[in-house]
PDB file of C-alpha atoms in Angstrom:
ATOM      1  CA  MET A 182       0.000   0.000   0.000  1.00 53.00           C
ATOM      2  CA  ARG A 183       1.274   3.482  -0.828  1.00 74.00           C
ATOM      3  CA  PHE A 184       1.835   6.147   1.831  1.00 82.00           C
ATOM      4  CA  LYS A 185      -1.315   8.298   2.086  1.00 90.00           C
ATOM      5  CA  PRO A 186      -0.083  11.508   3.743  1.00 94.00           C
ATOM      6  CA  ARG A 187      -2.207  13.435   6.217  1.00 96.00           C
ATOM      7  CA  PRO A 188      -0.888  16.448   8.117  1.00 97.00           C
ATOM      8  CA  PHE A 189       0.497  15.547  11.547  1.00 97.00           C
ATOM      9  CA  ILE A 190      -0.094  18.643  13.657  1.00 95.00           C
ATOM     10  CA  LYS A 191      -1.097  17.288  17.065  1.00 95.00           C
ATOM     11  CA  PRO A 192      -0.268  14.196  19.155  1.00 97.00           C
ATOM     12  CA  VAL A 193      -1.943  10.941  18.098  1.00 96.00           C
ATOM     13  CA  GLY A 194      -2.472   7.632  19.820  1.00 95.00           C
ATOM     14  CA  PHE A 195      -0.701   4.678  18.261  1.00 95.00           C
ATOM     15  CA  ARG A 196      -0.728   0.917  18.640  1.00 93.00           C
ATOM     16  CA  CYS A 197       0.857  -1.404  16.103  1.00 88.00           C
ATOM     17  CA  LEU A 198      -1.782  -3.837  14.864  1.00 88.00           C
ATOM     18  CA  TYR A 199       0.776  -5.977  12.970  1.00 83.00           C
ATOM     19  CA  CYS A 200      -1.007  -5.487   9.657  1.00 80.00           C
ATOM     20  CA  LEU A 201       2.366  -6.211   7.977  1.00 74.00           C
ATOM     21  CA  ASP A 202       2.046  -3.365   5.476  1.00 80.00           C
ATOM     22  CA  CYS A 203       4.935  -1.246   6.756  1.00 83.00           C
ATOM     23  CA  CYS A 204       7.409  -4.126   6.586  1.00 84.00           C
ATOM     24  CA  ARG A 205       6.716  -5.150   3.008  1.00 82.00           C
ATOM     25  CA  GLY A 206       7.539  -3.552  -0.314  1.00 80.00           C
ATOM     26  CA  ARG A 207       9.241  -0.481   1.133  1.00 83.00           C
ATOM     27  CA  HIS A 208      12.687   0.948   0.471  1.00 85.00           C
ATOM     28  CA  VAL A 209      14.197   1.288   3.982  1.00 93.00           C
ATOM     29  CA  TYR A 210      17.327   3.427   3.988  1.00 95.00           C
ATOM     30  CA  LEU A 211      19.996   2.616   6.545  1.00 97.00           C
ATOM     31  CA  THR A 212      22.487   4.869   8.270  1.00 97.00           C
ATOM     32  CA  LEU A 213      25.883   3.692   9.462  1.00 97.00           C
ATOM     33  CA  LYS A 214      24.570   3.888  13.034  1.00 97.00           C
ATOM     34  CA  ASP A 215      21.631   1.650  12.067  1.00 98.00           C
ATOM     35  CA  ILE A 216      23.973  -0.909  10.516  1.00 98.00           C
ATOM     36  CA  ALA A 217      26.304  -0.854  13.534  1.00 97.00           C
ATOM     37  CA  ARG A 218      23.436  -1.215  16.016  1.00 97.00           C
ATOM     38  CA  ILE A 219      21.961  -4.198  14.170  1.00 97.00           C
ATOM     39  CA  ALA A 220      25.369  -5.836  13.628  1.00 97.00           C
ATOM     40  CA  LYS A 221      26.244  -5.517  17.323  1.00 95.00           C
ATOM     41  CA  LYS A 222      23.146  -7.619  18.049  1.00 96.00           C
ATOM     42  CA  GLY A 223      24.783 -10.465  16.137  1.00 95.00           C
ATOM     43  CA  HIS A 224      23.544  -9.920  12.592  1.00 96.00           C
ATOM     44  CA  ASP A 225      26.039  -9.956   9.710  1.00 96.00           C
ATOM     45  CA  PRO A 226      25.672  -6.862   7.465  1.00 96.00           C
ATOM     46  CA  GLN A 227      26.034  -9.174   4.455  1.00 94.00           C
ATOM     47  CA  ASP A 228      22.680 -10.665   5.457  1.00 95.00           C
ATOM     48  CA  PHE A 229      20.728  -7.419   5.744  1.00 96.00           C
ATOM     49  CA  VAL A 230      22.403  -4.622   3.725  1.00 97.00           C
ATOM     50  CA  THR A 231      21.888  -4.070   0.015  1.00 95.00           C
ATOM     51  CA  PHE A 232      23.020  -1.139  -2.088  1.00 93.00           C
ATOM     52  CA  SER A 233      21.179   1.402  -4.199  1.00 91.00           C
ATOM     53  CA  VAL A 234      22.926   3.868  -6.506  1.00 91.00           C
ATOM     54  CA  GLU A 235      21.214   7.242  -6.631  1.00 88.00           C
ATOM     55  CA  GLY A 236      22.967   9.798  -8.788  1.00 89.00           C
ATOM     56  CA  ASN A 237      26.571   9.798  -7.602  1.00 88.00           C
ATOM     57  CA  LYS A 238      25.770   8.346  -4.165  1.00 88.00           C
ATOM     58  CA  VAL A 239      25.641   4.783  -2.932  1.00 90.00           C
ATOM     59  CA  ARG A 240      22.813   4.307  -0.453  1.00 94.00           C
ATOM     60  CA  PHE A 241      22.438   1.437   1.975  1.00 96.00           C
ATOM     61  CA  VAL A 242      19.060  -0.266   2.030  1.00 96.00           C
ATOM     62  CA  LEU A 243      17.565  -2.946   4.258  1.00 95.00           C
ATOM     63  CA  SER A 244      17.324  -6.282   2.435  1.00 95.00           C
ATOM     64  CA  VAL A 245      13.982  -7.844   1.623  1.00 92.00           C
ATOM     65  CA  ARG A 246      12.858 -11.436   1.119  1.00 91.00           C
ATOM     66  CA  GLU A 247      12.372 -12.290  -2.543  1.00 89.00           C
ATOM     67  CA  TRP A 248       9.154 -14.260  -2.062  1.00 87.00           C
ATOM     68  CA  ASP A 249       7.065 -11.424  -0.545  1.00 85.00           C
ATOM     69  CA  LEU A 250       9.334  -8.347  -0.534  1.00 85.00           C
ATOM     70  CA  GLY A 251       9.140  -8.402   3.256  1.00 87.00           C
ATOM     71  CA  CYS A 252      11.942  -7.077   5.411  1.00 92.00           C
ATOM     72  CA  VAL A 253      14.458  -9.769   6.316  1.00 95.00           C
ATOM     73  CA  PHE A 254      13.820  -9.014  10.016  1.00 95.00           C
ATOM     74  CA  HIS A 255      10.041  -9.218   9.776  1.00 91.00           C
ATOM     75  CA  ASP A 256       8.453 -12.386  11.149  1.00 89.00           C
ATOM     76  CA  PRO A 257       5.628 -13.109   8.660  1.00 82.00           C
ATOM     77  CA  GLU A 258       3.801 -15.355  11.135  1.00 85.00           C
ATOM     78  CA  THR A 259       3.549 -12.883  14.016  1.00 85.00           C
ATOM     79  CA  GLY A 260       3.913  -9.650  12.063  1.00 81.00           C
ATOM     80  CA  LYS A 261       6.543  -8.582  14.563  1.00 88.00           C
ATOM     81  CA  CYS A 262      10.010  -7.198  14.007  1.00 91.00           C
ATOM     82  CA  THR A 263      12.766  -9.500  15.230  1.00 94.00           C
ATOM     83  CA  ILE A 264      15.100  -6.522  15.821  1.00 95.00           C
ATOM     84  CA  HIS A 265      12.531  -4.079  17.198  1.00 92.00           C
ATOM     85  CA  ASP A 266      14.834  -2.790  19.957  1.00 94.00           C
ATOM     86  CA  VAL A 267      17.536  -1.856  17.394  1.00 97.00           C
ATOM     87  CA  ARG A 268      15.370  -1.189  14.329  1.00 95.00           C
ATOM     88  CA  PRO A 269      16.524   1.440  11.812  1.00 96.00           C
ATOM     89  CA  LEU A 270      15.694   5.102  12.349  1.00 96.00           C
ATOM     90  CA  ILE A 271      13.391   5.164   9.333  1.00 94.00           C
ATOM     91  CA  CYS A 272      11.376   2.309  10.892  1.00 93.00           C
ATOM     92  CA  ARG A 273      11.146   4.256  14.148  1.00 94.00           C
ATOM     93  CA  ILE A 274       9.702   7.189  12.198  1.00 95.00           C
ATOM     94  CA  TYR A 275       7.076   5.221  10.232  1.00 93.00           C
ATOM     95  CA  PRO A 276       4.023   5.596   9.956  1.00 94.00           C
ATOM     96  CA  PHE A 277       5.062   9.235  10.082  1.00 96.00           C
ATOM     97  CA  MET A 278       7.038  11.291   7.591  1.00 95.00           C
ATOM     98  CA  VAL A 279       9.185  14.408   7.859  1.00 97.00           C
ATOM     99  CA  SER A 280       9.613  16.708   4.853  1.00 97.00           C
ATOM    100  CA  ARG A 281      11.546  19.921   4.191  1.00 97.00           C
ATOM    101  CA  LYS A 282       8.745  21.164   1.932  1.00 97.00           C
ATOM    102  CA  PRO A 283       4.969  20.857   1.772  1.00 97.00           C
ATOM    103  CA  LEU A 284       3.439  17.993  -0.197  1.00 96.00           C
ATOM    104  CA  GLY A 285       0.323  19.893  -1.230  1.00 95.00           C
ATOM    105  CA  VAL A 286      -1.970  18.039   1.170  1.00 94.00           C
ATOM    106  CA  GLY A 287      -4.974  19.925   2.542  1.00 94.00           C
ATOM    107  CA  GLY A 288      -4.514  21.183   6.104  1.00 95.00           C
ATOM    108  CA  GLU A 289      -0.735  20.979   6.109  1.00 96.00           C
ATOM    109  CA  ARG A 290       1.266  23.690   7.799  1.00 96.00           C
ATOM    110  CA  PRO A 291       4.890  24.208   8.698  1.00 97.00           C
ATOM    111  CA  PHE A 292       6.186  22.851  11.993  1.00 97.00           C
ATOM    112  CA  HIS A 293       9.016  24.851  13.540  1.00 97.00           C
ATOM    113  CA  TYR A 294      11.439  22.784  15.589  1.00 97.00           C
ATOM    114  CA  LYS A 295      14.963  23.625  16.767  1.00 97.00           C
ATOM    115  CA  GLY A 296      15.231  26.444  14.269  1.00 97.00           C
ATOM    116  CA  GLU A 297      14.140  24.223  11.365  1.00 97.00           C
ATOM    117  CA  THR A 298      10.969  24.440   9.289  1.00 98.00           C
ATOM    118  CA  LEU A 299       9.490  21.016   8.608  1.00 98.00           C
ATOM    119  CA  TRP A 300       6.240  19.520   7.393  1.00 98.00           C
ATOM    120  CA  LEU A 301       5.044  16.454   9.249  1.00 98.00           C
ATOM    121  CA  TYR A 302       2.646  13.796   8.020  1.00 97.00           C
ATOM    122  CA  TYR A 303       1.261  10.430   9.038  1.00 96.00           C
ATOM    123  CA  ASP A 304       0.114   7.579   6.815  1.00 93.00           C
ATOM    124  CA  GLU A 305      -3.670   7.538   6.960  1.00 91.00           C
ATOM    125  CA  SER A 306      -3.666   3.957   5.649  1.00 90.00           C
ATOM    126  CA  CYS A 307      -1.931   2.760   8.849  1.00 92.00           C
ATOM    127  CA  PRO A 308      -4.586   1.187  11.089  1.00 92.00           C
ATOM    128  CA  GLY A 309      -2.425   1.798  14.170  1.00 93.00           C
ATOM    129  CA  ILE A 310      -2.929   5.574  14.016  1.00 94.00           C
ATOM    130  CA  ASN A 311      -5.647   6.536  16.497  1.00 91.00           C
ATOM    131  CA  ALA A 312      -6.315   2.829  17.139  1.00 90.00           C
ATOM    132  CA  GLU A 313      -8.546   1.815  20.013  1.00 91.00           C
ATOM    133  CA  GLU A 314      -6.558   1.323  23.219  1.00 92.00           C
ATOM    134  CA  PRO A 315      -3.338   2.969  21.977  1.00 94.00           C
ATOM    135  CA  GLU A 316      -0.040   1.772  23.473  1.00 93.00           C
ATOM    136  CA  THR A 317       1.517   5.205  23.244  1.00 94.00           C
ATOM    137  CA  THR A 318       0.964   8.768  22.150  1.00 96.00           C
ATOM    138  CA  ILE A 319       3.286  10.120  19.466  1.00 96.00           C
ATOM    139  CA  THR A 320       3.999  13.848  19.364  1.00 97.00           C
ATOM    140  CA  PRO A 321       5.089  16.001  16.428  1.00 98.00           C
ATOM    141  CA  GLU A 322       8.217  16.909  18.438  1.00 98.00           C
ATOM    142  CA  GLU A 323       9.237  13.242  18.701  1.00 97.00           C
ATOM    143  CA  ILE A 324       8.890  12.709  14.962  1.00 98.00           C
ATOM    144  CA  ALA A 325      10.656  15.977  14.111  1.00 98.00           C
ATOM    145  CA  GLU A 326      13.573  14.937  16.342  1.00 98.00           C
ATOM    146  CA  LEU A 327      13.837  11.518  14.688  1.00 97.00           C
ATOM    147  CA  GLY A 328      13.566  13.104  11.238  1.00 97.00           C
ATOM    148  CA  LEU A 329      16.392  15.533  11.921  1.00 98.00           C
ATOM    149  CA  GLU A 330      18.515  12.744  13.382  1.00 97.00           C
ATOM    150  CA  PHE A 331      17.887  10.596  10.299  1.00 97.00           C
ATOM    151  CA  GLU A 332      18.742  13.456   7.948  1.00 96.00           C
ATOM    152  CA  GLU A 333      22.021  14.134   9.775  1.00 96.00           C
ATOM    153  CA  GLU A 334      23.055  10.478   9.952  1.00 96.00           C
ATOM    154  CA  PHE A 335      21.965   9.727   6.373  1.00 95.00           C
ATOM    155  CA  GLU A 336      24.203  12.478   4.994  1.00 93.00           C
ATOM    156  CA  LYS A 337      27.199  11.012   6.868  1.00 94.00           C
ATOM    157  CA  THR A 338      26.571   7.512   5.512  1.00 95.00           C
ATOM    158  CA  ASP A 339      28.895   6.589   2.665  1.00 94.00           C
ATOM    159  CA  MET A 340      30.951   3.712   1.294  1.00 94.00           C
ATOM    160  CA  GLU A 341      34.117   4.814   3.101  1.00 95.00           C
ATOM    161  CA  GLY A 342      32.273   4.841   6.416  1.00 95.00           C
ATOM    162  CA  PHE A 343      30.729   1.452   5.647  1.00 95.00           C
ATOM    163  CA  ALA A 344      34.153  -0.080   4.923  1.00 95.00           C
ATOM    164  CA  LYS A 345      35.500   1.367   8.184  1.00 96.00           C
ATOM    165  CA  LEU A 346      32.500   0.006  10.090  1.00 96.00           C
ATOM    166  CA  LEU A 347      33.041  -3.487   8.627  1.00 95.00           C
ATOM    167  CA  ASP A 348      36.683  -3.355   9.735  1.00 94.00           C
ATOM    168  CA  GLU A 349      35.666  -2.342  13.256  1.00 94.00           C
ATOM    169  CA  LEU A 350      33.088  -5.122  13.444  1.00 92.00           C
ATOM    170  CA  GLU A 351      35.713  -7.730  12.513  1.00 88.00           C
ATOM    171  CA  LYS A 352      37.887  -6.827  15.511  1.00 81.00           C
TER     172      LYS A 352
END
């Protein structure tokens, strides 16, 4: 299912209903910190990192299973993430999205956070948003913080850093 953006302007209740949609058919970018965190839990980067060339940059992407395009860390029977405690930043952000410019969605407005102007959205197709008996409440500030952290870490993620990380992991 495609991301159906709705403006995220006030806190919302959330409870994952394990619908499996977020863990299938999505391009999940990884930062070097994501890769290190997952590897330190005993997972070999060769088993979960693939590459994507975008312009003159190599991007690191979470591997998917060929048979259903599901994330390699997604348990298809339970719908749960097997690395939830160390999951990538982008997975911690979803079903929300942070943008530097408006998407043209009705009701959107800029969100000012730490001197930055952002536009925040949530995926209206996610059944966990405003679910009955939410497990937690997510605030725009939390998502803005994660978005800025992702942006900073993503820009620092390159092949040289990946090679250095692999060397460090072998020690």
